[in-house]
Structure formats: C-alpha cells, structure tokens
Amino acid sequence: MPDDVPNIPGDLDLPASYGFTMRGWDFSAAEVGDAIRGHRMLNPAFELGGNVCPWNCDFCFTESPANRGDRKRHLAGELSLERRLRLIDEAAGLGARSINFVGAGEPTIDPDFWTLIERMQRCGITPIVYSEASLKLGSHSFSQRLFDLGATVVVKVNSLTNAQYQDRVVRGIRSKPGIPTNSYTVQRARALDTLMDVGFNLPTPTRLAFDTIICRENLDDIVEIHRFGRLNNIFTIMVNYLPSGRTVDGHTSAISWDEQHAMFRRLAAIDASDFGLHHAAHFPYSGGVPCTIRGLGLYVKVRGEVFDCPGEAIPLGNVRDDSLEAIWAKTKEITAGFDGGCFPRQQFWKRMAALAKAQANHKQSPHTTLNDVITPPLPETSLRVTKSV
C-alpha cells in the first residue's frame, strides 16, 4: 500500500480469481491511493431510475421508511432524465470509473434504462446494475445487450434453495395487490442461467455478483451461497442491514456483530483451505474487497439529495441546487480518512442495541424481539465450474 496513505487495505491487491471482486470494484491499492491524494472520485452510487418496483422487500434501503405499507411507486420530484444524464457526465469528469446503479426502484424496468446505460458506456464508466433479475434478465437478448455495453450485474440473493423464504422476502411481510404471483426464486434461477450463458461470470474480474444480507432466516444458507459463488466465479457481497430506508430503525432479523464476524471468519477459512485465497475477511463485505463507495464516491437519491454513501442520514446537498463537483468538494476529510470500512453499518448495530433497550423498557410484544442483539465496542477502522450447489 502507498506509504503516505496508510489505511488502504491490502486486500485490494489480491487476485480477482474465483469472484474475489467484480468489474467496477477492481481498484488496486495504488489506484485508491492516487484517488485519495487527488480527491478523485472512483465509485459512486446513484439512484438513476425511478422509484417503481413491483416487489415489496421490507428491508429496502432506497425506500422511504414512511412507506412501510405499500409498494414502491414514483415519487413527486424525481430528477429529470436530462439531470440524471448530466449527473453521469459530472461523475465522469470527477474521475469516476464505475457507477453503482442502485435504484431507486428496479433499474431494468425503468423506461430510460438503456439511455442511462449507454451514456455510462460512452463516458468510459462501468455500469454496475443492482437488480432483482427475475423481470428482465431471463431474456437472452436483454442480457446480451447489457453484456455488450460493458455492465456488471448484481443479483438479489437471500437464498439459492429456500424458495419459501426467498419468495417471502420479496413479497414483504404483508401481501398486497399487484405483487407478482409467480415464484421469484424460480424466475431468478432462469435469469441466473441466462446471465451465465451470456458469459457475465467468465471474465476476470467477474461481471456477475450476488447481493446477500446475512440475517437469522438465512444464516444456514450463507456457506452454500459463498461456495456457489466461488465455484462459478461470482462475487458475493455479503453484508448486514443499512441504517437507511425501511431499516433506518433496525430490523428484527438482524444478527449481532459477533455472529456476523464469526461468519466472516468461517468464510475466510473456506477461501484459504479450498480456494487458496488468503484475506482478512474485511468488514463490511465477507470474502471480498473492501468498500470503495464511502470516501471515493457519493450516493445520489432519485430526488437529488446527496449523501456520503447509501447508509448515511444527513445530506451534503442536492444536485438540483448545486453541481456534483461542488458537493464532492465537501468530502475531502472523508476521502482522506478512507479505510475501506463501513461506518453506517457499524452504527446499525448501535441502533439495534438502542431498540433492544427500548423494548425492554416498554415491555413490547415478544413478536418483535431483537433476538439477542449485542453491540460490543467497535474498532476504529475497520470459470464457470458448475451450476450445481
């Protein structure tokens, strides 16, 4: 790592084989060091699409916490297409090499999806598309077009084999009119087959990833997901909940800090023994590279509010009022302190502890227990082989 930027994790320079990282997050320690010294953007996250999604995930971090009882719909005041395209141009001018297309709704059903992807491609930016996958990515022509435009795809995977649990996750706690009635798990499996047939998982670094929240309901599935990813050259982003959106006040299925890091260590041991990958299981992503969004990017919401990253609660400004460059200039201290960790996720556990205390004080219903949430003192820093599992 660069001597004058001592907090850069060495895991950034590990080989990208077996899906250790993905295209668009594959920055070397030297590249990160240069970006920090020059306060240059590398990897922002933008809600470039509208807020529409037919599913109803109760932990959606892009949804307003006030909308717990309804599906995601268009919001008043969403950024115009012209402003969203200009946002891409501004990010490119600030040095961005990738953009995490994280919503606000399901990106692939947005009417401007291809216009946005093509603008990123023309700007030399890798589009990283976070998708539920079942609605559009089962189409070979759709996925092929996305591949040809240089995109990386990140698919929602809470379980690969427990269809009852996975379908319940996307349908939400309470059933509502308009939610698709087909099995999400079955349709997503078809989409994964299509993405692999097109070849998203063939390059190194891979262009296919899983987005997996580790919680009580799927704790027994995590090793299976991890091994499937390694065997098929798929990057696995395994995280806990963010303190934003519908989980701003916590979530009843969250596991503890100790449990999460015990799982990280278990996956790191598998990587070392089975795949020859020796890494630090760096928080916040188990079995993969550190986070480069906070400090080396910004998070822009669909109505223009700008934050340090998707887990932050206090906006830095709004791109309706200021240029992205002017807002980015406010983050020099955050960039200088970059260490690849995740301050907001650390705060999540603190909020869970506060909720547990509040429940004890108010003797709330046992149906909403927080399942032994604990918050110890937090550290300052923090190939396609087979389709079978």
mmCIF file of C-alpha atoms in Angstrom:
data_model
loop_
_atom_site.group_PDB
_atom_site.id
_atom_site.type_symbol
_atom_site.label_atom_id
_atom_site.label_comp_id
_atom_site.label_asym_id
_atom_site.label_seq_id
_atom_site.Cartn_x
_atom_site.Cartn_y
_atom_site.Cartn_z
ATOM 1 C CA MET A 1 0.000 0.000 0.000
ATOM 2 C CA PRO A 2 1.182 3.597 -0.544
ATOM 3 C CA ASP A 3 3.279 4.754 2.449
ATOM 4 C CA ASP A 4 1.621 8.171 2.611
ATOM 5 C CA VAL A 5 -1.909 6.664 2.705
ATOM 6 C CA PRO A 6 -1.541 4.044 5.461
ATOM 7 C CA ASN A 7 -5.169 2.929 5.903
ATOM 8 C CA ILE A 8 -5.643 1.324 2.488
ATOM 9 C CA PRO A 9 -6.493 -2.392 2.944
ATOM 10 C CA GLY A 10 -4.011 -4.753 1.329
ATOM 11 C CA ASP A 11 -6.894 -6.995 0.164
ATOM 12 C CA LEU A 12 -7.382 -4.611 -2.760
ATOM 13 C CA ASP A 13 -4.351 -6.213 -4.430
ATOM 14 C CA LEU A 14 -5.387 -9.857 -4.066
ATOM 15 C CA PRO A 15 -6.055 -11.852 -7.276
ATOM 16 C CA ALA A 16 -9.549 -11.439 -8.739
ATOM 17 C CA SER A 17 -9.995 -15.164 -9.397
ATOM 18 C CA TYR A 18 -12.956 -17.125 -8.002
ATOM 19 C CA GLY A 19 -15.058 -13.963 -7.896
ATOM 20 C CA PHE A 20 -12.961 -12.225 -5.233
ATOM 21 C CA THR A 21 -14.030 -8.884 -6.717
ATOM 22 C CA MET A 22 -16.138 -7.689 -9.643
ATOM 23 C CA ARG A 23 -15.566 -5.450 -12.646
ATOM 24 C CA GLY A 24 -16.142 -1.891 -11.497
ATOM 25 C CA TRP A 25 -14.827 -2.529 -7.973
ATOM 26 C CA ASP A 26 -11.437 -3.846 -9.102
ATOM 27 C CA PHE A 27 -9.239 -0.963 -7.956
ATOM 28 C CA SER A 28 -5.645 -1.568 -6.885
ATOM 29 C CA ALA A 29 -4.226 -0.107 -3.676
ATOM 30 C CA ALA A 30 -2.100 2.210 -5.803
ATOM 31 C CA GLU A 31 -5.142 3.469 -7.718
ATOM 32 C CA VAL A 32 -7.027 4.058 -4.479
ATOM 33 C CA GLY A 33 -4.008 5.884 -3.061
ATOM 34 C CA ASP A 34 -3.819 8.155 -6.107
ATOM 35 C CA ALA A 35 -7.553 8.890 -5.849
ATOM 36 C CA ILE A 36 -7.244 9.777 -2.160
ATOM 37 C CA ARG A 37 -4.287 12.087 -2.730
ATOM 38 C CA GLY A 38 -6.030 13.859 -5.601
ATOM 39 C CA HIS A 39 -9.524 13.675 -4.041
ATOM 40 C CA ARG A 40 -10.712 11.949 -7.193
ATOM 41 C CA MET A 41 -14.000 10.067 -7.390
ATOM 42 C CA LEU A 42 -13.874 6.381 -8.344
ATOM 43 C CA ASN A 43 -17.061 4.517 -7.460
ATOM 44 C CA PRO A 44 -20.268 6.471 -6.712
ATOM 45 C CA ALA A 45 -23.779 5.041 -6.229
ATOM 46 C CA PHE A 46 -26.720 6.749 -7.959
ATOM 47 C CA GLU A 47 -30.471 6.158 -7.971
ATOM 48 C CA LEU A 48 -30.656 6.774 -11.711
ATOM 49 C CA GLY A 49 -34.030 5.109 -12.234
ATOM 50 C CA GLY A 50 -37.470 5.979 -10.932
ATOM 51 C CA ASN A 51 -38.827 4.616 -7.654
ATOM 52 C CA VAL A 52 -41.031 1.924 -9.233
ATOM 53 C CA CYS A 53 -40.631 -1.744 -8.246
ATOM 54 C CA PRO A 54 -43.362 -4.415 -8.145
ATOM 55 C CA TRP A 55 -41.807 -6.169 -5.157
ATOM 56 C CA ASN A 56 -42.150 -5.231 -1.503
ATOM 57 C CA CYS A 57 -38.924 -6.091 0.351
ATOM 58 C CA ASP A 58 -39.351 -4.946 3.926
ATOM 59 C CA PHE A 59 -35.647 -4.018 4.213
ATOM 60 C CA CYS A 60 -35.387 -1.930 1.015
ATOM 61 C CA PHE A 61 -32.766 0.716 1.767
ATOM 62 C CA THR A 62 -33.819 3.002 -1.116
ATOM 63 C CA GLU A 63 -37.451 3.257 0.031
ATOM 64 C CA SER A 64 -38.800 5.876 2.422
ATOM 65 C CA PRO A 65 -39.259 4.457 5.932
ATOM 66 C CA ALA A 66 -42.670 6.150 5.919
ATOM 67 C CA ASN A 67 -43.802 3.797 3.138
ATOM 68 C CA ARG A 68 -43.804 0.521 5.064
ATOM 69 C CA GLY A 69 -47.316 -0.391 3.994
ATOM 70 C CA ASP A 70 -47.196 -0.005 0.224
ATOM 71 C CA ARG A 71 -45.193 -0.934 -2.847
ATOM 72 C CA LYS A 72 -42.574 1.339 -4.378
ATOM 73 C CA ARG A 73 -44.135 3.899 -6.697
ATOM 74 C CA HIS A 74 -42.983 7.048 -8.489
ATOM 75 C CA LEU A 75 -42.201 9.922 -6.141
ATOM 76 C CA ALA A 76 -43.031 13.556 -6.669
ATOM 77 C CA GLY A 77 -39.915 15.481 -7.625
ATOM 78 C CA GLU A 78 -37.835 12.694 -9.164
ATOM 79 C CA LEU A 79 -34.879 14.021 -11.163
ATOM 80 C CA SER A 80 -35.484 14.571 -14.858
ATOM 81 C CA LEU A 81 -33.752 12.365 -17.400
ATOM 82 C CA GLU A 82 -31.671 15.343 -18.516
ATOM 83 C CA ARG A 83 -30.383 15.910 -14.972
ATOM 84 C CA ARG A 84 -29.645 12.207 -14.472
ATOM 85 C CA LEU A 85 -27.648 12.090 -17.706
ATOM 86 C CA ARG A 86 -25.754 15.204 -16.676
ATOM 87 C CA LEU A 87 -25.035 13.522 -13.344
ATOM 88 C CA ILE A 88 -23.257 10.720 -15.216
ATOM 89 C CA ASP A 89 -21.232 13.275 -17.178
ATOM 90 C CA GLU A 90 -20.279 15.107 -13.982
ATOM 91 C CA ALA A 91 -19.182 11.878 -12.298
ATOM 92 C CA ALA A 92 -17.007 11.037 -15.301
ATOM 93 C CA GLY A 93 -15.433 14.476 -15.104
ATOM 94 C CA LEU A 94 -14.590 13.897 -11.441
ATOM 95 C CA GLY A 95 -12.794 10.650 -12.307
ATOM 96 C CA ALA A 96 -15.479 8.001 -11.733
ATOM 97 C CA ARG A 97 -14.641 4.666 -13.336
ATOM 98 C CA SER A 98 -17.878 2.968 -12.323
ATOM 99 C CA ILE A 99 -21.387 3.873 -11.171
ATOM 100 C CA ASN A 100 -23.454 1.635 -8.919
ATOM 101 C CA PHE A 101 -26.978 1.859 -10.424
ATOM 102 C CA VAL A 102 -28.886 1.059 -7.224
ATOM 103 C CA GLY A 103 -32.446 2.053 -7.994
ATOM 104 C CA ALA A 104 -34.414 3.857 -6.756
ATOM 105 C CA GLY A 105 -36.774 1.102 -7.930
ATOM 106 C CA GLU A 106 -35.892 -1.847 -10.161
ATOM 107 C CA PRO A 107 -33.442 -0.400 -12.738
ATOM 108 C CA THR A 108 -34.198 -2.817 -15.582
ATOM 109 C CA ILE A 109 -37.869 -1.794 -15.855
ATOM 110 C CA ASP A 110 -37.155 1.936 -15.937
ATOM 111 C CA PRO A 111 -38.179 3.403 -19.319
ATOM 112 C CA ASP A 112 -34.850 5.255 -19.547
ATOM 113 C CA PHE A 113 -32.690 2.264 -18.592
ATOM 114 C CA TRP A 114 -30.887 1.831 -21.906
ATOM 115 C CA THR A 115 -30.354 5.565 -22.354
ATOM 116 C CA LEU A 116 -28.631 5.687 -18.958
ATOM 117 C CA ILE A 117 -26.537 2.568 -19.531
ATOM 118 C CA GLU A 118 -25.430 3.785 -22.953
ATOM 119 C CA ARG A 119 -24.408 7.175 -21.530
ATOM 120 C CA MET A 120 -22.206 5.449 -18.943
ATOM 121 C CA GLN A 121 -20.648 3.288 -21.634
ATOM 122 C CA ARG A 122 -19.867 6.339 -23.786
ATOM 123 C CA CYS A 123 -18.266 8.034 -20.768
ATOM 124 C CA GLY A 124 -15.967 5.056 -20.199
ATOM 125 C CA ILE A 125 -17.768 4.168 -16.968
ATOM 126 C CA THR A 126 -18.608 0.599 -15.928
ATOM 127 C CA PRO A 127 -22.346 0.391 -15.138
ATOM 128 C CA ILE A 128 -22.963 -1.816 -12.074
ATOM 129 C CA VAL A 129 -26.652 -2.734 -12.176
ATOM 130 C CA TYR A 130 -28.278 -3.940 -8.938
ATOM 131 C CA SER A 131 -31.309 -5.967 -9.938
ATOM 132 C CA GLU A 132 -33.893 -8.415 -8.644
ATOM 133 C CA ALA A 133 -33.183 -10.094 -12.040
ATOM 134 C CA SER A 134 -36.433 -12.040 -12.471
ATOM 135 C CA LEU A 135 -38.327 -9.462 -14.540
ATOM 136 C CA LYS A 136 -35.951 -8.793 -17.438
ATOM 137 C CA LEU A 137 -32.676 -10.680 -17.125
ATOM 138 C CA GLY A 138 -34.149 -14.035 -18.112
ATOM 139 C CA SER A 139 -34.322 -12.625 -21.654
ATOM 140 C CA HIS A 140 -31.221 -13.608 -23.596
ATOM 141 C CA SER A 141 -31.402 -10.570 -25.878
ATOM 142 C CA PHE A 142 -31.805 -8.185 -22.926
ATOM 143 C CA SER A 143 -28.880 -9.704 -21.036
ATOM 144 C CA GLN A 144 -26.722 -9.884 -24.156
ATOM 145 C CA ARG A 145 -27.278 -6.196 -24.839
ATOM 146 C CA LEU A 146 -26.309 -5.395 -21.258
ATOM 147 C CA PHE A 147 -23.182 -7.536 -21.590
ATOM 148 C CA ASP A 148 -22.193 -5.815 -24.847
ATOM 149 C CA LEU A 149 -22.455 -2.424 -23.117
ATOM 150 C CA GLY A 150 -19.874 -3.470 -20.531
ATOM 151 C CA ALA A 151 -22.149 -3.730 -17.491
ATOM 152 C CA THR A 152 -21.671 -5.737 -14.325
ATOM 153 C CA VAL A 153 -24.853 -7.240 -12.819
ATOM 154 C CA VAL A 154 -25.514 -7.681 -9.092
ATOM 155 C CA VAL A 155 -28.430 -10.033 -8.355
ATOM 156 C CA LYS A 156 -30.523 -10.142 -5.173
ATOM 157 C CA VAL A 157 -29.900 -13.496 -3.476
ATOM 158 C CA ASN A 158 -31.177 -14.089 0.044
ATOM 159 C CA SER A 159 -31.226 -17.854 -0.528
ATOM 160 C CA LEU A 160 -30.445 -20.038 -3.534
ATOM 161 C CA THR A 161 -32.522 -23.034 -2.485
ATOM 162 C CA ASN A 162 -35.098 -21.986 0.127
ATOM 163 C CA ALA A 163 -37.834 -20.757 -2.215
ATOM 164 C CA GLN A 164 -40.376 -20.243 0.548
ATOM 165 C CA TYR A 165 -38.085 -17.849 2.397
ATOM 166 C CA GLN A 166 -36.757 -16.106 -0.729
ATOM 167 C CA ASP A 167 -40.240 -15.507 -2.149
ATOM 168 C CA ARG A 168 -41.449 -14.209 1.199
ATOM 169 C CA VAL A 169 -38.572 -11.696 1.284
ATOM 170 C CA VAL A 170 -39.526 -10.014 -1.989
ATOM 171 C CA ARG A 171 -43.289 -10.143 -1.352
ATOM 172 C CA GLY A 172 -42.975 -8.486 2.035
ATOM 173 C CA ILE A 173 -44.444 -9.237 5.403
ATOM 174 C CA ARG A 174 -47.996 -8.484 4.275
ATOM 175 C CA SER A 175 -49.319 -9.454 0.855
ATOM 176 C CA LYS A 176 -50.523 -6.565 -1.302
ATOM 177 C CA PRO A 177 -52.350 -6.239 -4.630
ATOM 178 C CA GLY A 178 -50.116 -6.026 -7.680
ATOM 179 C CA ILE A 179 -47.175 -8.048 -6.378
ATOM 180 C CA PRO A 180 -46.202 -10.746 -8.927
ATOM 181 C CA THR A 181 -47.746 -14.106 -8.084
ATOM 182 C CA ASN A 182 -45.105 -16.257 -9.793
ATOM 183 C CA SER A 183 -42.217 -17.709 -7.809
ATOM 184 C CA TYR A 184 -39.437 -15.135 -7.691
ATOM 185 C CA THR A 185 -36.936 -17.870 -6.873
ATOM 186 C CA VAL A 186 -37.801 -19.882 -9.986
ATOM 187 C CA GLN A 187 -37.698 -16.856 -12.282
ATOM 188 C CA ARG A 188 -34.427 -15.647 -10.768
ATOM 189 C CA ALA A 189 -32.859 -19.083 -11.329
ATOM 190 C CA ARG A 190 -33.741 -18.777 -15.015
ATOM 191 C CA ALA A 191 -32.220 -15.313 -15.092
ATOM 192 C CA LEU A 192 -29.004 -16.594 -13.489
ATOM 193 C CA ASP A 193 -28.766 -19.343 -16.082
ATOM 194 C CA THR A 194 -29.196 -16.727 -18.817
ATOM 195 C CA LEU A 195 -26.592 -14.391 -17.338
ATOM 196 C CA MET A 196 -24.121 -17.265 -17.117
ATOM 197 C CA ASP A 197 -24.936 -18.465 -20.632
ATOM 198 C CA VAL A 198 -24.243 -14.950 -21.941
ATOM 199 C CA GLY A 199 -20.906 -15.044 -20.114
ATOM 200 C CA PHE A 200 -21.107 -12.485 -17.305
ATOM 201 C CA ASN A 201 -19.177 -14.813 -14.980
ATOM 202 C CA LEU A 202 -16.446 -15.746 -17.486
ATOM 203 C CA PRO A 203 -14.114 -12.702 -17.330
ATOM 204 C CA THR A 204 -11.655 -11.949 -14.565
ATOM 205 C CA PRO A 205 -12.709 -9.862 -12.709
ATOM 206 C CA THR A 206 -16.181 -11.330 -12.988
ATOM 207 C CA ARG A 207 -19.124 -9.250 -14.149
ATOM 208 C CA LEU A 208 -21.689 -11.158 -12.072
ATOM 209 C CA ALA A 209 -22.323 -10.769 -8.345
ATOM 210 C CA PHE A 210 -24.782 -11.674 -5.594
ATOM 211 C CA ASP A 211 -26.112 -9.132 -3.093
ATOM 212 C CA THR A 212 -26.849 -11.043 0.129
ATOM 213 C CA ILE A 213 -27.934 -9.736 3.521
ATOM 214 C CA ILE A 214 -26.880 -12.118 6.282
ATOM 215 C CA CYS A 215 -29.700 -12.449 8.819
ATOM 216 C CA ARG A 216 -31.261 -15.002 11.141
ATOM 217 C CA GLU A 217 -33.513 -16.520 8.476
ATOM 218 C CA ASN A 218 -30.710 -17.342 6.024
ATOM 219 C CA LEU A 219 -27.722 -17.905 8.308
ATOM 220 C CA ASP A 220 -27.670 -21.599 7.375
ATOM 221 C CA ASP A 221 -27.646 -20.711 3.646
ATOM 222 C CA ILE A 222 -24.593 -18.441 3.661
ATOM 223 C CA VAL A 223 -21.864 -21.056 3.204
ATOM 224 C CA GLU A 224 -23.811 -22.589 0.293
ATOM 225 C CA ILE A 225 -24.160 -19.189 -1.409
ATOM 226 C CA HIS A 226 -20.488 -18.441 -0.840
ATOM 227 C CA ARG A 227 -19.296 -21.757 -2.284
ATOM 228 C CA PHE A 228 -21.604 -21.435 -5.284
ATOM 229 C CA GLY A 229 -20.123 -18.009 -5.952
ATOM 230 C CA ARG A 230 -16.538 -19.217 -5.693
ATOM 231 C CA LEU A 231 -17.142 -22.264 -7.908
ATOM 232 C CA ASN A 232 -18.858 -20.158 -10.569
ATOM 233 C CA ASN A 233 -16.646 -17.039 -10.447
ATOM 234 C CA ILE A 234 -19.438 -14.908 -8.941
ATOM 235 C CA PHE A 235 -18.611 -12.126 -6.494
ATOM 236 C CA THR A 236 -20.641 -12.423 -3.280
ATOM 237 C CA ILE A 237 -21.437 -9.166 -1.470
ATOM 238 C CA MET A 238 -22.437 -10.332 1.998
ATOM 239 C CA VAL A 239 -23.481 -7.597 4.374
ATOM 240 C CA ASN A 240 -25.764 -6.673 7.241
ATOM 241 C CA TYR A 241 -28.623 -4.178 7.054
ATOM 242 C CA LEU A 242 -28.034 -0.486 6.401
ATOM 243 C CA PRO A 243 -29.500 2.120 8.783
ATOM 244 C CA SER A 244 -31.469 3.710 5.946
ATOM 245 C CA GLY A 245 -34.717 3.274 4.053
ATOM 246 C CA ARG A 246 -37.051 0.722 5.609
ATOM 247 C CA THR A 247 -34.355 -0.418 8.063
ATOM 248 C CA VAL A 248 -33.444 3.038 9.345
ATOM 249 C CA ASP A 249 -34.592 1.992 12.828
ATOM 250 C CA GLY A 250 -33.214 -1.560 12.674
ATOM 251 C CA HIS A 251 -34.658 -4.925 11.744
ATOM 252 C CA THR A 252 -35.908 -7.790 13.872
ATOM 253 C CA SER A 253 -33.963 -10.468 11.952
ATOM 254 C CA ALA A 254 -30.571 -8.797 12.282
ATOM 255 C CA ILE A 255 -27.760 -10.879 13.712
ATOM 256 C CA SER A 256 -25.208 -9.495 16.136
ATOM 257 C CA TRP A 257 -21.786 -8.022 15.456
ATOM 258 C CA ASP A 258 -20.155 -11.142 16.913
ATOM 259 C CA GLU A 259 -22.290 -13.513 14.831
ATOM 260 C CA GLN A 260 -21.614 -11.625 11.606
ATOM 261 C CA HIS A 261 -17.870 -11.596 12.121
ATOM 262 C CA ALA A 262 -17.841 -15.237 13.159
ATOM 263 C CA MET A 263 -19.419 -15.993 9.778
ATOM 264 C CA PHE A 264 -16.861 -13.776 8.030
ATOM 265 C CA ARG A 265 -14.051 -15.752 9.670
ATOM 266 C CA ARG A 266 -15.664 -19.042 8.673
ATOM 267 C CA LEU A 267 -15.898 -17.965 5.024
ATOM 268 C CA ALA A 268 -12.306 -16.719 5.094
ATOM 269 C CA ALA A 269 -11.189 -20.139 6.345
ATOM 270 C CA ILE A 270 -13.051 -21.804 3.453
ATOM 271 C CA ASP A 271 -11.372 -19.440 0.997
ATOM 272 C CA ALA A 272 -7.934 -20.245 2.394
ATOM 273 C CA SER A 273 -8.359 -24.026 2.541
ATOM 274 C CA ASP A 274 -10.427 -24.641 -0.602
ATOM 275 C CA PHE A 275 -9.500 -21.825 -2.990
ATOM 276 C CA GLY A 276 -6.062 -20.585 -1.905
ATOM 277 C CA LEU A 277 -7.428 -17.097 -1.206
ATOM 278 C CA HIS A 278 -5.932 -15.609 1.946
ATOM 279 C CA HIS A 279 -7.637 -12.420 3.023
ATOM 280 C CA ALA A 280 -8.682 -10.509 6.114
ATOM 281 C CA ALA A 281 -12.459 -11.040 5.758
ATOM 282 C CA HIS A 282 -12.576 -7.240 5.768
ATOM 283 C CA PHE A 283 -15.737 -5.654 7.108
ATOM 284 C CA PRO A 284 -18.231 -4.833 5.611
ATOM 285 C CA TYR A 285 -18.040 -7.461 2.815
ATOM 286 C CA SER A 286 -17.120 -11.022 3.695
ATOM 287 C CA GLY A 287 -14.855 -12.798 1.257
ATOM 288 C CA GLY A 288 -14.320 -9.811 -0.995
ATOM 289 C CA VAL A 289 -12.683 -6.450 -1.430
ATOM 290 C CA PRO A 290 -13.307 -3.517 0.953
ATOM 291 C CA CYS A 291 -15.935 -0.856 0.226
ATOM 292 C CA THR A 292 -14.857 1.975 -2.090
ATOM 293 C CA ILE A 293 -18.131 3.934 -2.187
ATOM 294 C CA ARG A 294 -17.774 5.955 1.027
ATOM 295 C CA GLY A 295 -14.805 8.272 0.574
ATOM 296 C CA LEU A 296 -14.317 7.511 -3.116
ATOM 297 C CA GLY A 297 -17.876 8.200 -4.251
ATOM 298 C CA LEU A 298 -21.183 9.793 -3.354
ATOM 299 C CA TYR A 299 -24.740 8.492 -3.100
ATOM 300 C CA VAL A 300 -27.342 10.489 -5.034
ATOM 301 C CA LYS A 301 -31.008 9.733 -4.440
ATOM 302 C CA VAL A 302 -33.754 9.929 -7.041
ATOM 303 C CA ARG A 303 -34.912 13.358 -5.852
ATOM 304 C CA GLY A 304 -31.401 14.773 -5.856
ATOM 305 C CA GLU A 305 -30.287 14.524 -2.220
ATOM 306 C CA VAL A 306 -26.610 13.653 -1.929
ATOM 307 C CA PHE A 307 -25.007 11.628 0.875
ATOM 308 C CA ASP A 308 -21.548 10.255 1.633
ATOM 309 C CA CYS A 309 -22.886 6.757 0.948
ATOM 310 C CA PRO A 310 -26.199 4.811 0.973
ATOM 311 C CA GLY A 311 -26.065 4.343 4.742
ATOM 312 C CA GLU A 312 -25.780 7.999 5.704
ATOM 313 C CA ALA A 313 -28.706 10.050 7.034
ATOM 314 C CA ILE A 314 -27.502 13.663 6.750
ATOM 315 C CA PRO A 315 -27.414 15.054 3.195
ATOM 316 C CA LEU A 316 -24.456 17.033 1.895
ATOM 317 C CA GLY A 317 -26.642 18.919 -0.561
ATOM 318 C CA ASN A 318 -28.906 18.433 -3.558
ATOM 319 C CA VAL A 319 -27.926 18.275 -7.219
ATOM 320 C CA ARG A 320 -30.982 20.387 -8.024
ATOM 321 C CA ASP A 321 -29.238 23.282 -6.323
ATOM 322 C CA ASP A 322 -25.527 22.559 -6.743
ATOM 323 C CA SER A 323 -23.218 20.766 -9.127
ATOM 324 C CA LEU A 324 -21.925 17.340 -8.180
ATOM 325 C CA GLU A 325 -18.434 18.842 -8.168
ATOM 326 C CA ALA A 326 -19.401 21.458 -5.570
ATOM 327 C CA ILE A 327 -20.893 18.792 -3.302
ATOM 328 C CA TRP A 328 -17.944 16.441 -3.825
ATOM 329 C CA ALA A 329 -15.618 19.222 -2.640
ATOM 330 C CA LYS A 330 -17.209 18.936 0.827
ATOM 331 C CA THR A 331 -15.984 15.357 1.295
ATOM 332 C CA LYS A 332 -12.200 15.814 1.347
ATOM 333 C CA GLU A 333 -11.953 14.860 5.015
ATOM 334 C CA ILE A 334 -13.949 11.666 4.445
ATOM 335 C CA THR A 335 -11.754 10.753 1.481
ATOM 336 C CA ALA A 336 -8.590 11.415 3.487
ATOM 337 C CA GLY A 337 -9.842 9.056 6.199
ATOM 338 C CA PHE A 338 -10.704 6.217 3.801
ATOM 339 C CA ASP A 339 -10.034 2.746 5.217
ATOM 340 C CA GLY A 340 -12.455 0.544 3.259
ATOM 341 C CA GLY A 341 -14.776 0.056 6.229
ATOM 342 C CA CYS A 342 -18.421 0.957 6.734
ATOM 343 C CA PHE A 343 -19.206 3.480 9.453
ATOM 344 C CA PRO A 344 -23.015 3.396 8.780
ATOM 345 C CA ARG A 345 -23.217 -0.376 9.214
ATOM 346 C CA GLN A 346 -21.348 -0.078 12.477
ATOM 347 C CA GLN A 347 -23.999 2.412 13.517
ATOM 348 C CA PHE A 348 -26.710 -0.102 12.617
ATOM 349 C CA TRP A 349 -25.663 -2.341 15.488
ATOM 350 C CA LYS A 350 -25.726 0.601 17.873
ATOM 351 C CA ARG A 351 -29.278 1.384 16.772
ATOM 352 C CA MET A 352 -30.282 -2.225 17.266
ATOM 353 C CA ALA A 353 -28.919 -2.114 20.797
ATOM 354 C CA ALA A 354 -30.923 1.043 21.446
ATOM 355 C CA LEU A 355 -34.067 -0.643 20.112
ATOM 356 C CA ALA A 356 -33.486 -3.650 22.329
ATOM 357 C CA LYS A 357 -33.177 -1.381 25.345
ATOM 358 C CA ALA A 358 -36.336 0.498 24.375
ATOM 359 C CA GLN A 359 -38.257 -2.749 24.009
ATOM 360 C CA ALA A 360 -37.119 -3.903 27.430
ATOM 361 C CA ASN A 361 -38.131 -0.606 28.968
ATOM 362 C CA HIS A 362 -41.561 -0.557 27.353
ATOM 363 C CA LYS A 363 -42.211 -4.309 27.576
ATOM 364 C CA GLN A 364 -43.147 -4.544 23.910
ATOM 365 C CA SER A 365 -44.652 -7.615 22.282
ATOM 366 C CA PRO A 366 -42.436 -10.717 22.161
ATOM 367 C CA HIS A 367 -43.314 -10.974 18.479
ATOM 368 C CA THR A 368 -40.866 -8.131 17.787
ATOM 369 C CA THR A 369 -37.910 -9.304 19.872
ATOM 370 C CA LEU A 370 -34.459 -8.408 18.611
ATOM 371 C CA ASN A 371 -33.018 -11.885 19.128
ATOM 372 C CA ASP A 372 -30.092 -11.250 21.457
ATOM 373 C CA VAL A 373 -28.677 -8.244 19.635
ATOM 374 C CA ILE A 374 -25.374 -7.186 21.155
ATOM 375 C CA THR A 375 -23.085 -4.296 20.376
ATOM 376 C CA PRO A 376 -19.524 -4.582 21.715
ATOM 377 C CA PRO A 377 -17.088 -1.678 21.345
ATOM 378 C CA LEU A 378 -16.446 -1.163 17.626
ATOM 379 C CA PRO A 379 -12.941 -0.911 16.161
ATOM 380 C CA GLU A 380 -11.806 2.417 14.807
ATOM 381 C CA THR A 381 -11.185 1.008 11.326
ATOM 382 C CA SER A 382 -12.365 -1.067 10.152
ATOM 383 C CA LEU A 383 -14.639 -20.068 -14.855
ATOM 384 C CA ARG A 384 -17.718 -21.214 -14.601
ATOM 385 C CA VAL A 385 -17.047 -24.539 -12.895
ATOM 386 C CA THR A 386 -20.503 -25.856 -12.195
ATOM 387 C CA LYS A 387 -24.062 -24.679 -11.789
ATOM 388 C CA SER A 388 -24.754 -27.156 -9.038
ATOM 389 C CA VAL A 389 -24.684 -26.379 -5.351
#
